[in-house]
Tab-separated table of C-alpha atoms and ligand atoms in Angstrom:
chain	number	residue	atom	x	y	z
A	1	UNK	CA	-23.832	-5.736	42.669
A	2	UNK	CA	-20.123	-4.159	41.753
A	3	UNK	CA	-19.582	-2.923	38.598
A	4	UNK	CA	-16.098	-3.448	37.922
A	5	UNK	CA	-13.841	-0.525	35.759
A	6	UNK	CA	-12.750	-1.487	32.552
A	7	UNK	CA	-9.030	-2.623	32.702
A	8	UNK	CA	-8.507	-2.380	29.209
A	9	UNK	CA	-8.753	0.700	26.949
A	10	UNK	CA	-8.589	1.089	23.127
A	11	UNK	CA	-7.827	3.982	21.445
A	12	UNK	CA	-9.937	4.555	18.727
A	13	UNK	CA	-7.863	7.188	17.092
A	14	UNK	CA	-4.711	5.702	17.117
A	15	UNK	CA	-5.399	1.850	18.075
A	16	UNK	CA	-3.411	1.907	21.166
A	17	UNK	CA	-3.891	0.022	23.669
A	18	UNK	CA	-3.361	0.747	27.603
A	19	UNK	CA	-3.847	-1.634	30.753
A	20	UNK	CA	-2.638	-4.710	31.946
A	21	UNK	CA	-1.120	-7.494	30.605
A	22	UNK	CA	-0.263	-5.750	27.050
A	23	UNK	CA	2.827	-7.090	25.513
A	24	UNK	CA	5.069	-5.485	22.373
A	25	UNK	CA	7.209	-7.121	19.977
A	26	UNK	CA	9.206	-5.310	17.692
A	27	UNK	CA	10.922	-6.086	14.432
A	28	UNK	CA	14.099	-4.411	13.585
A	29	UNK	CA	16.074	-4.716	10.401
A	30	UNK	CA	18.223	-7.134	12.132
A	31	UNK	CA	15.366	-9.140	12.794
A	32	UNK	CA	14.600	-9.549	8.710
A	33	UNK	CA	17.669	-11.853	7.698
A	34	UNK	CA	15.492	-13.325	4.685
A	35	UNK	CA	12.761	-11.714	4.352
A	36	UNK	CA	13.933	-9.226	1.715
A	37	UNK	CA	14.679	-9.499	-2.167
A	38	UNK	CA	17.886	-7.644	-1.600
A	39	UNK	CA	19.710	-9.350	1.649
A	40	UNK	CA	23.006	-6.799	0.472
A	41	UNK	CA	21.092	-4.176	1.075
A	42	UNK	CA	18.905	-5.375	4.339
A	43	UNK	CA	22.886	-5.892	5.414
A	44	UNK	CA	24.277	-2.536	4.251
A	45	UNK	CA	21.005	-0.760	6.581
A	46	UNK	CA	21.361	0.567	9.760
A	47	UNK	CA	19.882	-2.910	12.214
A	48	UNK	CA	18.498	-0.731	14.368
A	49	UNK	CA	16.259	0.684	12.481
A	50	UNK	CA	13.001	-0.711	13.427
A	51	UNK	CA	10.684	-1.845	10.843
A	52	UNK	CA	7.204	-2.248	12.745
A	53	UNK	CA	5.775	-2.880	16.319
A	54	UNK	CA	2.753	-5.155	17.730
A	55	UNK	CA	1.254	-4.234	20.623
A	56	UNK	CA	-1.200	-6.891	21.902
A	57	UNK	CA	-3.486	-7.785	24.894
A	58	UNK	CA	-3.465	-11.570	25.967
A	59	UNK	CA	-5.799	-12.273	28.748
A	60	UNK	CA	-5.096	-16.208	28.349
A	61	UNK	CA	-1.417	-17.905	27.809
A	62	UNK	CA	-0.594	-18.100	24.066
A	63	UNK	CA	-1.792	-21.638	22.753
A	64	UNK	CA	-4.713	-21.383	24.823
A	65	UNK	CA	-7.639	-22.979	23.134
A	66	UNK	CA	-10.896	-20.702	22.441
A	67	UNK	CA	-9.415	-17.384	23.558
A	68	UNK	CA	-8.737	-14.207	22.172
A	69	UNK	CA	-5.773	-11.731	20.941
A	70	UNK	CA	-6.292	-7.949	20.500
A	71	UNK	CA	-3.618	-6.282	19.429
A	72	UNK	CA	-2.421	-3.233	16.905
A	73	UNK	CA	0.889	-2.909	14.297
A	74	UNK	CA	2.393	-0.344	13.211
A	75	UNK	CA	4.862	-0.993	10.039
A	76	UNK	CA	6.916	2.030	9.455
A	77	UNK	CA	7.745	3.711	6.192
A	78	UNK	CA	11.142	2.966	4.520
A	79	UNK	CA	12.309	0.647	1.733
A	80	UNK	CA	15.022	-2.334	1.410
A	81	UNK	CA	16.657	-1.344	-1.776
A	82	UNK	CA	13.088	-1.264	-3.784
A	83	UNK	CA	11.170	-3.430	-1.794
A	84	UNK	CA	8.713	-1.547	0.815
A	85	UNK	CA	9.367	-2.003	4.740
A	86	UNK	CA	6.849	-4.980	5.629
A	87	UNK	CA	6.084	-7.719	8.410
A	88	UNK	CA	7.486	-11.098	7.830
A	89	UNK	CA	4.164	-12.568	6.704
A	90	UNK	CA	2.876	-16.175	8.562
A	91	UNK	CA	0.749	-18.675	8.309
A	92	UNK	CA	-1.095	-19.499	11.347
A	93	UNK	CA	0.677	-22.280	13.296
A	94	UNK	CA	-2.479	-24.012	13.520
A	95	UNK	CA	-3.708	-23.599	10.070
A	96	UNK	CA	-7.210	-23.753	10.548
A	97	UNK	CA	-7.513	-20.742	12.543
A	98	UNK	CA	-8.573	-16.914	10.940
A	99	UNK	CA	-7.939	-13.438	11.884
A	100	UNK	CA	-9.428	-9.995	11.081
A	101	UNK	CA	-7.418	-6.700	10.248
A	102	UNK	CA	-8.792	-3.227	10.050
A	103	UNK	CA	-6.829	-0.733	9.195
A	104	UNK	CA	-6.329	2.756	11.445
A	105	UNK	CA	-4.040	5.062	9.924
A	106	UNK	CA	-1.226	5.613	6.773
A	107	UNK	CA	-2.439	3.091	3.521
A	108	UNK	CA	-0.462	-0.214	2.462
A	109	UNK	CA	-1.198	-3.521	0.963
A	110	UNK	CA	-2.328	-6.938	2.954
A	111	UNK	CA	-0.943	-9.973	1.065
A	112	UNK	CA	-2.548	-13.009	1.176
A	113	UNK	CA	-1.456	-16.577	0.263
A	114	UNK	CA	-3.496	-20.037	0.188
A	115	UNK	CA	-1.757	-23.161	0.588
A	116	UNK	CA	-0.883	-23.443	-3.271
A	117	UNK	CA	0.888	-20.237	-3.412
A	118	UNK	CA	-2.140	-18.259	-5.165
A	119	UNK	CA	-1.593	-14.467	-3.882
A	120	UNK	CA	-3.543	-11.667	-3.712
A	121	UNK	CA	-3.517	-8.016	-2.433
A	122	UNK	CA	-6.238	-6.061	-0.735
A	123	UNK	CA	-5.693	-2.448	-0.011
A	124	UNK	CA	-5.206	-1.088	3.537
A	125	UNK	CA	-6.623	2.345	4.215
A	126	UNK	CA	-8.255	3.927	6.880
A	127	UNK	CA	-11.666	1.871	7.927
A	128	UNK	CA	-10.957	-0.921	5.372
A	129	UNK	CA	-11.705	-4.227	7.605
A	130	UNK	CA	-9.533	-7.493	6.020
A	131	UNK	CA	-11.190	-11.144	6.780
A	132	UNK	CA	-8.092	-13.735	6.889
A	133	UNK	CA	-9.571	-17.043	6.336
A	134	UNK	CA	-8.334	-20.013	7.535
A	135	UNK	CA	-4.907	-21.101	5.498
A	136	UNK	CA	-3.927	-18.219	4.824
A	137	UNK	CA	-0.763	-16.585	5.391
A	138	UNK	CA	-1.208	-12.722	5.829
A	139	UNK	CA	1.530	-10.265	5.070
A	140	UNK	CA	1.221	-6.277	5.424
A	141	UNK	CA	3.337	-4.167	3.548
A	142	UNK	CA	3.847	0.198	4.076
A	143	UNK	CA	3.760	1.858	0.653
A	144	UNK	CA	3.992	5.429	2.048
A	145	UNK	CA	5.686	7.652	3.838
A	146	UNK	CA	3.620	7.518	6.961
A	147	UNK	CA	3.155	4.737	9.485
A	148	UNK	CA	0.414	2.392	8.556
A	149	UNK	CA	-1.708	1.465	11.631
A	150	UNK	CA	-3.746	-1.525	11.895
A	151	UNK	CA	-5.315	-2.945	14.845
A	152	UNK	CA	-6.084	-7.141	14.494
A	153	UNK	CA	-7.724	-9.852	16.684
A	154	UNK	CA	-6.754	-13.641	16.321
A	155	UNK	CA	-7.019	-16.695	18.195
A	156	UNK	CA	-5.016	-17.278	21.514
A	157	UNK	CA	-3.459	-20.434	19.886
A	158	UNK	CA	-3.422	-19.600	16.422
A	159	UNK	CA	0.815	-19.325	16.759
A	160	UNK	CA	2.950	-18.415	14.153
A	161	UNK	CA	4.463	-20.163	11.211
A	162	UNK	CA	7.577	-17.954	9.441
A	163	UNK	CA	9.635	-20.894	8.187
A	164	UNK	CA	7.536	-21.506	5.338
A	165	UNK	CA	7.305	-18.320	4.077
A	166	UNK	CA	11.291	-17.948	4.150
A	167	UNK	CA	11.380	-21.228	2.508
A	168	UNK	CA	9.088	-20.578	-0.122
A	169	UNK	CA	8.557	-16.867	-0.278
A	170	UNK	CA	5.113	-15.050	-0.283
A	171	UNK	CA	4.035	-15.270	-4.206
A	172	UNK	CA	4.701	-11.419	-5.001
A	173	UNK	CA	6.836	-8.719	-3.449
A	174	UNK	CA	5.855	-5.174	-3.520
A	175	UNK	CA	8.419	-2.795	-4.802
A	176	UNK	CA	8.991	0.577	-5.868
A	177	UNK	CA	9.881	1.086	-9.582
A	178	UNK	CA	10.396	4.458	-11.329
A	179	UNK	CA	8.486	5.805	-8.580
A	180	UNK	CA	5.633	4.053	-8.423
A	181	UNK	CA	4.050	0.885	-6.488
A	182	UNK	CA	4.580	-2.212	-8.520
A	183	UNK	CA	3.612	-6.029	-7.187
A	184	UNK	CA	6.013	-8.144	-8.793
A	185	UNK	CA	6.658	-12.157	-8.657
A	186	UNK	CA	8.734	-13.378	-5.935
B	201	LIG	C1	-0.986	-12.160	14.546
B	201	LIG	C2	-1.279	-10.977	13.659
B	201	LIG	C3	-0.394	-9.729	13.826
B	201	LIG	C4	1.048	-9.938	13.300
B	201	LIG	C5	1.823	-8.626	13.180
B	201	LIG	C6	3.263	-8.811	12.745
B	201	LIG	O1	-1.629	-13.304	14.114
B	201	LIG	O2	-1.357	-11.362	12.319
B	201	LIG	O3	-0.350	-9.297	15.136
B	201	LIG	O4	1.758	-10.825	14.124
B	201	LIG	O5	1.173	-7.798	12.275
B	201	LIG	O6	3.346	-9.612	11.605
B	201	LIG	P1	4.264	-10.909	11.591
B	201	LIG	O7	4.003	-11.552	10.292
B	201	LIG	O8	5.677	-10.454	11.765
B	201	LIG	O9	3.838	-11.740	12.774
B	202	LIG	ZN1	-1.935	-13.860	11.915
């Protein structure tokens, strides 16, 4: 019988992955028209500058019922005006689908909303592993001045929903206020 090599390989260290079919996306300030409290100063930035990377393995086409995502994010450390560089934050496109987190390097926050805008924050630091239930719309927020690294794996058609949290916000925003690391209400 042939044993076949691994195409894949994880990083443990560092969460990266290497192989085939691994895509990136990246998220520059340009790409966070709305996100922010303070759209002057999100303007005023450099766009360049990016704000976090996903790198991900999909061995089936997105959308594709009862597979698997693997991927890692890094959100880098910076602030808009107060508010800490974060990801956009999204509910699942379909809603009844969960996710884990774990996080791999740096500390931050995970946001999480429900449906009726209840929010809570669990804190990210190295080992910590985050259960998203189904629902819930997950954002990840850098309150230091290192990279936060967290690896995740979703479902292949889970999808993305952003519209509703630029419609109606994420509950609380975390800022920083006379030097420390305040949540505050949206
Ligand atoms: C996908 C998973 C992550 C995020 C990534 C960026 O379900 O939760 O890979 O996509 O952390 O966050 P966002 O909110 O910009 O997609
Ligand atoms: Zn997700």
């Amino acid at each position: 019988m042939k044993i076949i090599k691994p195409k894949l390989h994880y990083d443990n260290m560092t969460g990266v992955l290497s192989g085939e079919a691994i895509g990136e996306k990246i998220a520059r300030i340009k790409d966070m028209a709305g996100f922010y409290a303070d759209e002057n100063s999100r303007k005023r930035f450099d766009q360049d500058v990016l704000v976090y990377r996903v790198q991900y393995y999909s061995p089936v086409p997105e959308g594709t019922e009862g597979g698997l995502f693997f991927g890692n994010t890094t959100v880098f450390p910076g602030k808009v005006g107060d508010e800490y560089f974060m990801t956009k934050g999204h509910y699942h496109a379909i809603g009844n689908r969960g996710e884990y987190y774990w996080c791999i390097e740096g500390s931050g926050l995970l946001l999480m909303m429900d449906q009726d805008n209840h929010t809570w924050a669990e804190e990210m630091l190295p080992g910590s592993l985050h259960y998203m239930p189904a629902y819930v719309a997950h954002r990840s927020i850098n309150v230091r001045k290192e990279p936060l690294v967290f690896g995740a794996c979703w479902p292949s058609d889970a999808g993305h929903e952003y519209g509703l949290i630029l419609e109606k916000g994420f509950g609380l925003r975390v800022k920083e206020i006379k030097g420390a690391m305040t949540l505050v209400k949206y």
